[in-house]
Amino acid sequence: LADEEERGLTRRGLIGTAGAAGVGIGLGGAGGYLVGKETAEADSPEGTGTVPFYGEHQAGITTAAQDRLAFGAFDLLGESPEELAELLRAWSDAGARLAAGERTGPVNDEPLRPPDDTGETFGLLPSRLTVTIGLGPGIFEPGRLGLEAQRPPALRELPPLPVESIDRSISGGDLCVQACADDPQVAFHALRNLTRIARGAAVLRWSQLGFGRTSTTSRSQETPRNLMGVKDGTNNIRAEDTADLEKFVWYGAGDEPAWMAGGTTMVTRRIRMLLEVWDRASLGDQELTIGRQKETGAPLGGADEFDEVDLAAEADGEPVIPVDAHIRLSAPAETGGTKILRRGYSFTDGVDEVRGQLDAGLFFICFQRDPDKQFGTIQRNLGGDALNEYIVHDSSAVFAIPPGAREGGYVGEGLF
Ligand code: HEM
């Protein structure tokens, strides 16, 4: 800690809690990284914030979006519901420990066995880590685990959709782990250790790292920019929009199946951006494509980022926001009133060797009650999107996100 304080990294964030908690370093040998204040839903540049793992909903959905993502989808190996329950219990226990800034497991000093924790976060801050666990449609396949009666009816693979060229090897999965944190090593460490814990029960099928959030999930946050250089997340559902969350995101007490109350469903889409093409488009074309000004994020015809989008406005007999603009075609007014909560990340995975271009874009993640009725409806409407000249979706997955676990319980417990 002395080192860190000297470098001025942690002092400001820790000062408030240092007296009471002794800063929690080590936690009697069981601690992993430095623990700071208990609930930091807002930005915490110092990295000392922690987000509780347990609660009514899983963390990592309305949690103010962190800067980094490590996402993994898994194939289940076990053939019994008991094995699945055991895995979910082990993942939840580890997720809770890691989110609290502790090590994956307590035994890290036995010379004759591998340590419980892989170690790369020793000395790092909790960085608001969240671990969100999901269940793919395969879990509910008839004849597989005997859980078919428990399937949320909306949990189905998505039908074919516009602008996609889906690579099955980086799509789907029986389970997922979304680890988000403000430190990339903390996010990766969580995914790595949960993958390790799953050994023999589930195997990693594909994974995706993300840097730079591309959405805003709390009014406490500034709108970030995606790799096209435009503000992304202006008109998103936020943690503060409780009526929208209830209507569009969370399963309620009266919904079927009962075990999903407090849960939701997730869609992931790896959206490759053809950045070399985008970068050759004029500023005017870029703005007409999105329907917003690049610099300010204001809707065309408006002055401020949060000005109301006026889809009816015309100038010289032409709509100010073009008929094929992204914000027109994705707007609730054009999609039967539907909404989703977006929480994606930018990615770059080196060079596409066929085209000799950057393999980069948006790892799109969204939450809603019904993947096809909400995400699918919007995406079908985006079939005529001017943005389609610059993007292609190459991976797709859907997962049920069970409600949060109570302390001592585990995610998915209501299923068994
Ligand atoms: C690389 C692909 C994409 C890019 C670059 C992109 C970018 C943007 C931008 C800049 C905005 C305006 C700011 C905001 O309100 O957040 C926006 C809005 C929105 N986007 Fe996208 N987006 C992409 C893909 C998608 C996809 C796949 C969907 C869903 C199928 C989607 C749904 C929406 C929605 C619902 C809005 C808000 C519309 C409103 O109510 O005003 N976007 N997007």
Short mmCIF file of C-alpha atoms and ligand atoms in Angstrom, two decimals:
data_model
loop_
_atom_site.label_atom_id
_atom_site.label_comp_id
_atom_site.label_asym_id
_atom_site.label_seq_id
_atom_site.Cartn_x
_atom_site.Cartn_y
_atom_site.Cartn_z
CA LEU A 1 0.00 0.00 0.00
CA ALA A 2 2.84 2.36 0.85
CA ASP A 3 3.98 2.09 -2.73
CA GLU A 4 0.56 2.86 -4.09
CA GLU A 5 0.12 5.78 -1.76
CA GLU A 6 3.46 7.15 -2.82
CA ARG A 7 2.34 6.99 -6.40
CA GLY A 8 -0.82 8.81 -5.28
CA LEU A 9 -2.96 6.14 -6.89
CA THR A 10 -5.25 5.19 -4.11
CA ARG A 11 -4.96 7.83 -1.47
CA ARG A 12 -7.94 9.94 -2.43
CA GLY A 13 -10.32 7.02 -2.74
CA LEU A 14 -9.19 5.21 0.36
CA ILE A 15 -9.05 8.09 2.74
CA GLY A 16 -12.72 7.86 3.67
CA THR A 17 -12.60 4.21 4.62
CA ALA A 18 -9.05 3.76 5.82
CA GLY A 19 -9.80 4.58 9.43
CA ALA A 20 -12.70 2.20 9.82
CA ALA A 21 -11.64 -0.75 7.78
CA GLY A 22 -7.88 -0.54 7.96
CA VAL A 23 -8.24 -0.50 4.18
CA GLY A 24 -8.88 -4.22 4.24
CA ILE A 25 -5.56 -5.16 2.77
CA GLY A 26 -4.96 -8.85 2.98
CA LEU A 27 -8.12 -9.56 4.95
CA GLY A 28 -6.22 -11.89 7.22
CA GLY A 29 -4.53 -13.65 4.36
CA ALA A 30 -7.76 -14.38 2.51
CA GLY A 31 -8.03 -11.00 0.84
CA GLY A 32 -7.00 -10.59 -2.74
CA TYR A 33 -6.87 -6.98 -3.60
CA LEU A 34 -7.26 -3.72 -1.80
CA VAL A 35 -10.78 -3.15 -0.61
CA GLY A 36 -12.27 0.30 -0.46
CA LYS A 37 -15.73 1.72 -0.12
CA GLU A 38 -18.58 -0.72 -0.14
CA THR A 39 -20.98 0.53 -2.77
CA ALA A 40 -19.80 2.68 -5.59
CA GLU A 41 -22.43 2.68 -8.27
CA ALA A 42 -20.97 5.90 -9.59
CA ASP A 43 -17.67 6.23 -11.37
CA SER A 44 -14.72 5.49 -9.16
CA PRO A 45 -11.57 6.51 -10.96
CA GLU A 46 -9.47 5.40 -8.03
CA GLY A 47 -10.59 1.82 -8.46
CA THR A 48 -11.56 1.36 -4.82
CA GLY A 49 -15.27 0.91 -5.40
CA THR A 50 -17.01 -2.43 -5.03
CA VAL A 51 -20.40 -3.45 -6.39
CA PRO A 52 -22.29 -6.01 -4.30
CA PHE A 53 -22.63 -9.41 -5.99
CA TYR A 54 -25.78 -10.34 -4.06
CA GLY A 55 -29.09 -8.56 -4.51
CA GLU A 56 -32.50 -8.64 -6.18
CA HIS A 57 -30.98 -8.39 -9.65
CA GLN A 58 -27.57 -9.54 -10.81
CA ALA A 59 -24.96 -6.80 -10.96
CA GLY A 60 -23.54 -5.75 -14.32
CA ILE A 61 -26.86 -4.76 -15.91
CA THR A 62 -27.92 -1.42 -14.45
CA THR A 63 -24.55 -0.99 -12.72
CA ALA A 64 -22.97 2.18 -14.13
CA ALA A 65 -21.06 0.64 -17.03
CA GLN A 66 -17.42 -0.07 -16.18
CA ASP A 67 -14.64 0.55 -18.71
CA ARG A 68 -13.60 -3.03 -19.45
CA LEU A 69 -15.20 -6.33 -20.37
CA ALA A 70 -14.11 -9.97 -20.36
CA PHE A 71 -16.91 -12.13 -21.71
CA GLY A 72 -16.97 -15.91 -22.00
CA ALA A 73 -19.52 -18.39 -23.38
CA PHE A 74 -19.29 -22.02 -22.28
CA ASP A 75 -20.46 -25.45 -23.40
CA LEU A 76 -21.82 -27.50 -20.50
CA LEU A 77 -20.22 -30.93 -20.15
CA GLY A 78 -22.20 -32.25 -17.18
CA GLU A 79 -25.38 -34.21 -17.89
CA SER A 80 -27.28 -33.80 -14.63
CA PRO A 81 -29.04 -30.84 -13.06
CA GLU A 82 -27.02 -31.48 -9.89
CA GLU A 83 -23.76 -30.90 -11.74
CA LEU A 84 -25.12 -27.66 -13.20
CA ALA A 85 -26.31 -26.51 -9.77
CA GLU A 86 -22.89 -27.28 -8.31
CA LEU A 87 -21.18 -25.23 -11.01
CA LEU A 88 -23.54 -22.27 -10.52
CA ARG A 89 -22.92 -22.43 -6.78
CA ALA A 90 -19.13 -22.49 -7.28
CA TRP A 91 -19.29 -19.62 -9.79
CA SER A 92 -21.50 -17.55 -7.51
CA ASP A 93 -19.26 -18.10 -4.49
CA ALA A 94 -16.21 -17.09 -6.50
CA GLY A 95 -18.04 -14.16 -8.14
CA ALA A 96 -19.07 -12.82 -4.72
CA ARG A 97 -15.57 -13.12 -3.32
CA LEU A 98 -13.97 -11.45 -6.33
CA ALA A 99 -16.53 -8.62 -6.40
CA ALA A 100 -15.77 -7.97 -2.72
CA GLY A 101 -12.08 -7.68 -3.54
CA GLU A 102 -11.13 -11.05 -2.10
CA ARG A 103 -9.26 -13.93 -3.68
CA THR A 104 -11.06 -16.66 -5.63
CA GLY A 105 -10.59 -19.13 -2.79
CA PRO A 106 -8.95 -19.19 0.65
CA VAL A 107 -6.05 -21.60 0.08
CA ASN A 108 -3.14 -19.82 -1.53
CA ASP A 109 -0.21 -20.85 0.63
CA GLU A 110 0.06 -24.64 0.25
CA PRO A 111 3.40 -25.54 -1.34
CA LEU A 112 2.05 -28.88 -2.54
CA ARG A 113 -1.09 -27.69 -4.38
CA PRO A 114 -1.94 -25.03 -6.91
CA PRO A 115 -3.20 -21.84 -5.22
CA ASP A 116 -6.97 -21.26 -5.33
CA ASP A 117 -6.38 -17.90 -6.99
CA THR A 118 -4.22 -17.40 -10.07
CA GLY A 119 -2.70 -14.30 -8.48
CA GLU A 120 -2.60 -11.62 -11.15
CA THR A 121 -4.85 -9.28 -9.14
CA PHE A 122 -2.91 -9.47 -5.88
CA GLY A 123 -2.32 -5.82 -4.99
CA LEU A 124 -4.82 -4.50 -7.52
CA LEU A 125 -7.98 -2.62 -6.57
CA PRO A 126 -11.50 -4.13 -6.86
CA SER A 127 -12.26 -1.73 -9.75
CA ARG A 128 -16.05 -2.20 -9.39
CA LEU A 129 -15.88 -5.76 -10.70
CA THR A 130 -19.22 -7.36 -11.54
CA VAL A 131 -19.71 -10.98 -12.56
CA THR A 132 -22.98 -11.70 -14.37
CA ILE A 133 -23.97 -15.30 -15.05
CA GLY A 134 -26.33 -16.46 -17.82
CA LEU A 135 -27.95 -19.66 -19.10
CA GLY A 136 -28.26 -20.40 -22.83
CA PRO A 137 -31.19 -22.15 -24.53
CA GLY A 138 -29.25 -25.46 -24.55
CA ILE A 139 -29.73 -25.77 -20.78
CA PHE A 140 -33.47 -26.20 -21.36
CA GLU A 141 -33.27 -28.57 -24.33
CA PRO A 142 -35.81 -31.37 -23.99
CA GLY A 143 -34.21 -34.60 -22.81
CA ARG A 144 -30.94 -32.99 -21.75
CA LEU A 145 -31.12 -32.00 -18.08
CA GLY A 146 -34.86 -32.36 -17.49
CA LEU A 147 -35.24 -28.58 -17.18
CA GLU A 148 -37.39 -28.01 -20.29
CA ALA A 149 -40.47 -27.03 -18.25
CA GLN A 150 -38.44 -24.22 -16.66
CA ARG A 151 -37.43 -22.54 -19.93
CA PRO A 152 -38.38 -18.88 -20.16
CA PRO A 153 -40.60 -19.00 -23.29
CA ALA A 154 -38.75 -15.99 -24.76
CA LEU A 155 -35.37 -17.74 -24.52
CA ARG A 156 -34.83 -19.00 -28.06
CA GLU A 157 -32.00 -18.65 -30.56
CA LEU A 158 -32.67 -15.59 -32.70
CA PRO A 159 -34.00 -16.16 -36.22
CA PRO A 160 -31.88 -14.95 -39.18
CA LEU A 161 -31.63 -11.14 -39.08
CA PRO A 162 -30.39 -8.41 -41.44
CA VAL A 163 -26.67 -7.59 -41.93
CA GLU A 164 -25.37 -10.73 -40.36
CA SER A 165 -22.81 -13.27 -41.40
CA ILE A 166 -22.76 -15.37 -38.27
CA ASP A 167 -19.70 -17.45 -37.44
CA ARG A 168 -21.08 -20.35 -35.36
CA SER A 169 -17.69 -20.98 -33.71
CA ILE A 170 -17.97 -17.63 -31.89
CA SER A 171 -21.71 -17.80 -31.23
CA GLY A 172 -24.16 -19.41 -28.83
CA GLY A 173 -23.24 -21.28 -25.67
CA ASP A 174 -24.95 -23.07 -22.77
CA LEU A 175 -23.65 -20.61 -20.17
CA CYS A 176 -22.05 -17.19 -20.08
CA VAL A 177 -19.98 -15.10 -17.74
CA GLN A 178 -19.85 -11.34 -18.25
CA ALA A 179 -17.07 -9.82 -16.15
CA CYS A 180 -16.90 -6.02 -16.15
CA ALA A 181 -14.43 -3.83 -14.24
CA ASP A 182 -12.58 -0.57 -14.57
CA ASP A 183 -9.29 -2.48 -14.75
CA PRO A 184 -8.79 -4.95 -17.65
CA GLN A 185 -6.69 -7.31 -15.57
CA VAL A 186 -9.39 -7.52 -12.88
CA ALA A 187 -12.04 -8.33 -15.51
CA PHE A 188 -9.88 -10.95 -17.22
CA HIS A 189 -8.87 -12.48 -13.89
CA ALA A 190 -12.53 -13.09 -13.02
CA LEU A 191 -13.26 -14.83 -16.33
CA ARG A 192 -10.05 -16.84 -16.12
CA ASN A 193 -10.72 -18.07 -12.60
CA LEU A 194 -14.35 -18.95 -13.31
CA THR A 195 -13.19 -20.87 -16.38
CA ARG A 196 -10.71 -22.71 -14.20
CA ILE A 197 -13.36 -23.49 -11.57
CA ALA A 198 -15.58 -24.92 -14.33
CA ARG A 199 -13.00 -27.52 -15.31
CA GLY A 200 -14.70 -30.83 -15.96
CA ALA A 201 -18.17 -29.23 -15.79
CA ALA A 202 -18.05 -26.70 -18.63
CA VAL A 203 -15.54 -25.63 -21.24
CA LEU A 204 -14.96 -22.20 -22.74
CA ARG A 205 -16.52 -22.05 -26.21
CA TRP A 206 -15.61 -18.48 -27.22
CA SER A 207 -14.60 -15.30 -25.47
CA GLN A 208 -14.44 -11.60 -26.15
CA LEU A 209 -12.46 -8.81 -24.52
CA GLY A 210 -13.87 -5.30 -24.66
CA PHE A 211 -12.25 -1.97 -23.93
CA GLY A 212 -14.14 1.26 -23.60
CA ARG A 213 -17.80 1.12 -22.69
CA THR A 214 -20.09 2.21 -25.51
CA SER A 215 -23.10 2.94 -23.41
CA THR A 216 -24.35 4.79 -20.39
CA THR A 217 -26.46 2.95 -17.86
CA SER A 218 -26.68 5.65 -15.22
CA ARG A 219 -27.34 9.38 -15.28
CA SER A 220 -24.16 9.78 -13.24
CA GLN A 221 -22.13 8.92 -16.35
CA GLU A 222 -20.99 10.94 -19.36
CA THR A 223 -21.97 9.45 -22.70
CA PRO A 224 -18.94 7.63 -24.15
CA ARG A 225 -18.01 7.30 -27.83
CA ASN A 226 -17.81 4.13 -29.86
CA LEU A 227 -15.10 3.47 -32.48
CA MET A 228 -17.00 5.46 -35.10
CA GLY A 229 -16.25 8.45 -32.91
CA VAL A 230 -19.90 9.14 -32.12
CA LYS A 231 -21.56 9.40 -28.71
CA ASP A 232 -23.34 6.15 -27.93
CA GLY A 233 -25.88 5.64 -25.17
CA THR A 234 -27.64 9.03 -25.17
CA ASN A 235 -31.12 7.55 -25.41
CA ASN A 236 -30.50 4.36 -23.44
CA ILE A 237 -32.57 2.98 -20.56
CA ARG A 238 -30.79 4.02 -17.37
CA ALA A 239 -30.69 2.67 -13.82
CA GLU A 240 -32.84 5.65 -12.81
CA ASP A 241 -35.60 4.81 -15.35
CA THR A 242 -37.42 2.39 -13.06
CA ALA A 243 -40.68 2.33 -15.02
CA ASP A 244 -38.86 1.43 -18.26
CA LEU A 245 -36.78 -1.18 -16.45
CA GLU A 246 -39.90 -2.85 -15.16
CA LYS A 247 -41.66 -2.68 -18.48
CA PHE A 248 -38.80 -3.63 -20.80
CA VAL A 249 -36.05 -5.35 -18.80
CA TRP A 250 -36.96 -7.18 -15.58
CA TYR A 251 -39.19 -10.21 -15.25
CA GLY A 252 -41.83 -9.46 -12.62
CA ALA A 253 -43.46 -11.55 -9.91
CA GLY A 254 -46.42 -12.48 -12.12
CA ASP A 255 -44.30 -13.56 -15.11
CA GLU A 256 -43.59 -17.12 -16.21
CA PRO A 257 -41.48 -18.92 -15.24
CA ALA A 258 -41.63 -17.86 -11.59
CA TRP A 259 -37.90 -18.56 -10.99
CA MET A 260 -36.99 -15.72 -13.38
CA ALA A 261 -38.62 -12.91 -11.32
CA GLY A 262 -35.93 -10.24 -11.04
CA GLY A 263 -34.08 -11.70 -14.02
CA THR A 264 -33.88 -10.70 -17.68
CA THR A 265 -32.48 -11.97 -20.98
CA MET A 266 -29.29 -10.93 -22.72
CA VAL A 267 -28.41 -10.69 -26.40
CA THR A 268 -24.78 -10.42 -27.53
CA ARG A 269 -23.76 -9.48 -31.07
CA ARG A 270 -20.19 -8.98 -32.22
CA ILE A 271 -20.58 -6.16 -34.73
CA ARG A 272 -17.58 -5.68 -36.94
CA MET A 273 -17.18 -2.07 -38.07
CA LEU A 274 -15.65 -1.49 -41.48
CA LEU A 275 -13.67 1.39 -40.06
CA GLU A 276 -11.54 2.04 -43.13
CA VAL A 277 -14.73 2.63 -45.11
CA TRP A 278 -16.30 4.77 -42.37
CA ASP A 279 -13.14 6.87 -42.07
CA ARG A 280 -13.40 7.78 -45.77
CA ALA A 281 -17.00 8.99 -45.43
CA SER A 282 -17.46 12.75 -45.16
CA LEU A 283 -18.47 14.22 -41.83
CA GLY A 284 -21.83 15.18 -43.33
CA ASP A 285 -22.48 11.61 -44.47
CA GLN A 286 -21.44 10.22 -41.09
CA GLU A 287 -23.92 12.52 -39.36
CA LEU A 288 -26.74 11.71 -41.77
CA THR A 289 -26.03 7.99 -41.24
CA ILE A 290 -26.48 8.20 -37.48
CA GLY A 291 -28.94 11.14 -37.41
CA ARG A 292 -26.87 13.01 -34.84
CA GLN A 293 -24.01 15.52 -34.91
CA LYS A 294 -20.67 13.85 -34.38
CA GLU A 295 -19.05 16.40 -32.06
CA THR A 296 -21.97 17.23 -29.75
CA GLY A 297 -24.18 14.18 -30.12
CA ALA A 298 -27.17 16.48 -30.67
CA PRO A 299 -29.91 15.10 -32.94
CA LEU A 300 -29.86 16.71 -36.39
CA GLY A 301 -31.98 19.85 -36.10
CA GLY A 302 -31.15 20.16 -32.37
CA ALA A 303 -28.37 21.89 -30.46
CA ASP A 304 -27.73 19.79 -27.37
CA GLU A 305 -27.05 16.05 -26.92
CA PHE A 306 -30.19 15.51 -24.86
CA ASP A 307 -32.55 17.56 -27.04
CA GLU A 308 -35.64 15.65 -27.99
CA VAL A 309 -35.32 13.80 -31.30
CA ASP A 310 -37.83 15.35 -33.69
CA LEU A 311 -38.49 12.70 -36.31
CA ALA A 312 -41.19 14.83 -37.98
CA ALA A 313 -38.96 17.86 -38.63
CA GLU A 314 -38.51 18.79 -42.28
CA ALA A 315 -36.32 21.27 -44.14
CA ASP A 316 -36.94 22.04 -47.81
CA GLY A 317 -39.53 19.27 -47.88
CA GLU A 318 -36.99 16.65 -46.74
CA PRO A 319 -36.87 15.02 -43.29
CA VAL A 320 -34.09 16.57 -41.19
CA ILE A 321 -33.32 13.12 -39.77
CA PRO A 322 -33.13 10.95 -42.92
CA VAL A 323 -35.51 8.07 -43.45
CA ASP A 324 -32.59 5.61 -43.21
CA ALA A 325 -30.80 7.23 -40.22
CA HIS A 326 -29.86 4.84 -37.40
CA ILE A 327 -31.63 6.82 -34.67
CA ARG A 328 -34.83 6.98 -36.69
CA LEU A 329 -35.03 3.26 -37.43
CA SER A 330 -34.09 2.22 -33.87
CA ALA A 331 -36.44 4.71 -32.18
CA PRO A 332 -39.43 3.35 -30.24
CA ALA A 333 -41.70 5.45 -32.49
CA GLU A 334 -40.61 3.24 -35.41
CA THR A 335 -40.45 -0.12 -33.64
CA GLY A 336 -43.88 -0.40 -32.06
CA GLY A 337 -42.73 1.28 -28.87
CA THR A 338 -40.13 -1.28 -27.87
CA LYS A 339 -36.92 -0.51 -25.96
CA ILE A 340 -33.77 -2.33 -24.82
CA LEU A 341 -31.00 -1.60 -22.31
CA ARG A 342 -27.71 -1.39 -24.24
CA ARG A 343 -24.42 -2.13 -22.46
CA GLY A 344 -21.80 -2.88 -25.12
CA TYR A 345 -18.03 -2.47 -25.42
CA SER A 346 -15.58 -1.59 -28.17
CA PHE A 347 -13.23 -4.34 -29.28
CA THR A 348 -10.21 -4.74 -31.49
CA ASP A 349 -8.92 -8.19 -32.36
CA GLY A 350 -5.99 -7.44 -34.65
CA VAL A 351 -6.11 -7.63 -38.43
CA ASP A 352 -8.64 -9.30 -40.72
CA GLU A 353 -6.16 -11.14 -42.93
CA VAL A 354 -8.54 -11.52 -45.86
CA ARG A 355 -9.26 -7.81 -46.17
CA GLY A 356 -6.06 -6.52 -44.59
CA GLN A 357 -8.19 -4.29 -42.40
CA LEU A 358 -8.77 -3.78 -38.69
CA ASP A 359 -10.93 -6.45 -37.09
CA ALA A 360 -12.62 -4.03 -34.71
CA GLY A 361 -16.06 -2.80 -33.76
CA LEU A 362 -18.75 -2.99 -31.15
CA PHE A 363 -19.40 -6.01 -28.96
CA PHE A 364 -23.07 -5.18 -28.56
CA ILE A 365 -24.76 -6.42 -25.38
CA CYS A 366 -28.35 -5.65 -24.55
CA PHE A 367 -30.88 -6.66 -21.91
CA GLN A 368 -34.63 -7.05 -22.38
CA ARG A 369 -37.46 -9.39 -21.42
CA ASP A 370 -37.77 -10.93 -24.87
CA PRO A 371 -34.80 -11.14 -27.27
CA ASP A 372 -36.79 -11.57 -30.48
CA LYS A 373 -39.70 -9.23 -29.67
CA GLN A 374 -37.40 -6.43 -28.54
CA PHE A 375 -33.87 -6.75 -29.96
CA GLY A 376 -35.14 -8.73 -32.99
CA THR A 377 -37.84 -6.20 -33.83
CA ILE A 378 -35.36 -3.32 -33.71
CA GLN A 379 -32.75 -5.24 -35.71
CA ARG A 380 -35.32 -6.15 -38.41
CA ASN A 381 -36.23 -2.48 -38.64
CA LEU A 382 -32.53 -1.68 -38.95
CA GLY A 383 -32.49 -3.76 -42.16
CA GLY A 384 -32.81 -0.43 -44.01
CA ASP A 385 -30.23 1.37 -41.82
CA ALA A 386 -27.69 3.60 -43.62
CA LEU A 387 -25.19 2.27 -41.07
CA ASN A 388 -25.31 -1.15 -42.72
CA GLU A 389 -22.79 0.00 -45.32
CA TYR A 390 -20.23 0.06 -42.50
CA ILE A 391 -21.03 -2.93 -40.29
CA VAL A 392 -21.61 -6.68 -40.22
CA HIS A 393 -22.76 -8.80 -37.26
CA ASP A 394 -20.56 -11.90 -37.05
CA SER A 395 -21.44 -13.47 -33.72
CA SER A 396 -24.72 -13.87 -31.86
CA ALA A 397 -25.90 -15.37 -28.58
CA VAL A 398 -28.84 -15.25 -26.19
CA PHE A 399 -28.88 -16.05 -22.48
CA ALA A 400 -31.39 -16.03 -19.65
CA ILE A 401 -29.99 -13.91 -16.83
CA PRO A 402 -31.44 -15.30 -13.60
CA PRO A 403 -32.28 -12.90 -10.77
CA GLY A 404 -29.59 -11.99 -8.28
CA ALA A 405 -28.76 -14.41 -5.50
CA ARG A 406 -29.35 -13.80 -1.81
CA GLU A 407 -26.32 -14.06 0.42
CA GLY A 408 -25.58 -17.72 1.01
CA GLY A 409 -27.52 -18.70 -2.10
CA TYR A 410 -26.40 -18.84 -5.74
CA VAL A 411 -27.42 -17.55 -9.15
CA GLY A 412 -29.97 -19.86 -10.77
CA GLU A 413 -30.92 -21.51 -7.48
CA GLY A 414 -34.65 -21.05 -8.16
CA LEU A 415 -34.33 -23.32 -11.16
CA PHE A 416 -33.69 -26.48 -9.14
C1 HEM B 1 -21.99 -0.91 -34.77
C2 HEM B 1 -23.31 -0.81 -34.66
C3 HEM B 1 -24.01 0.33 -34.00
C4 HEM B 1 -23.61 1.61 -33.81
C5 HEM B 1 -22.30 2.26 -34.24
C6 HEM B 1 -24.67 2.29 -33.11
C7 HEM B 1 -24.63 3.62 -32.73
C8 HEM B 1 -25.68 4.30 -32.16
C9 HEM B 1 -25.68 5.71 -31.85
C10 HEM B 1 -24.51 6.64 -32.09
C11 HEM B 1 -26.88 6.02 -31.32
C12 HEM B 1 -27.34 7.41 -30.86
C13 HEM B 1 -27.07 7.69 -29.43
C14 HEM B 1 -27.90 6.88 -28.46
O1 HEM B 1 -29.11 7.13 -28.27
O2 HEM B 1 -27.35 5.93 -27.91
C15 HEM B 1 -27.64 4.81 -31.26
C16 HEM B 1 -28.92 4.70 -30.77
C17 HEM B 1 -29.63 3.52 -30.69
N1 HEM B 1 -29.24 2.31 -31.17
FE1 HEM B 1 -27.50 1.87 -32.08
N2 HEM B 1 -25.68 1.41 -32.89
C18 HEM B 1 -25.33 0.20 -33.42
C19 HEM B 1 -26.07 -0.95 -33.40
C20 HEM B 1 -27.32 -1.07 -32.85
C21 HEM B 1 -28.09 -2.29 -32.80
C22 HEM B 1 -27.65 -3.64 -33.36
C23 HEM B 1 -29.25 -2.00 -32.17
C24 HEM B 1 -30.41 -2.92 -31.84
C25 HEM B 1 -30.86 -3.84 -32.65
C26 HEM B 1 -29.22 -0.61 -31.82
C27 HEM B 1 -30.22 0.06 -31.15
C28 HEM B 1 -30.21 1.40 -30.86
C29 HEM B 1 -31.29 2.07 -30.13
C30 HEM B 1 -32.55 1.41 -29.58
C31 HEM B 1 -30.94 3.40 -30.04
C32 HEM B 1 -31.73 4.53 -29.38
C33 HEM B 1 -32.74 5.06 -30.34
C34 HEM B 1 -33.58 6.15 -29.71
O3 HEM B 1 -34.52 5.84 -29.00
O4 HEM B 1 -33.25 7.32 -29.92
N3 HEM B 1 -28.04 -0.07 -32.25
N4 HEM B 1 -26.91 3.77 -31.79
#
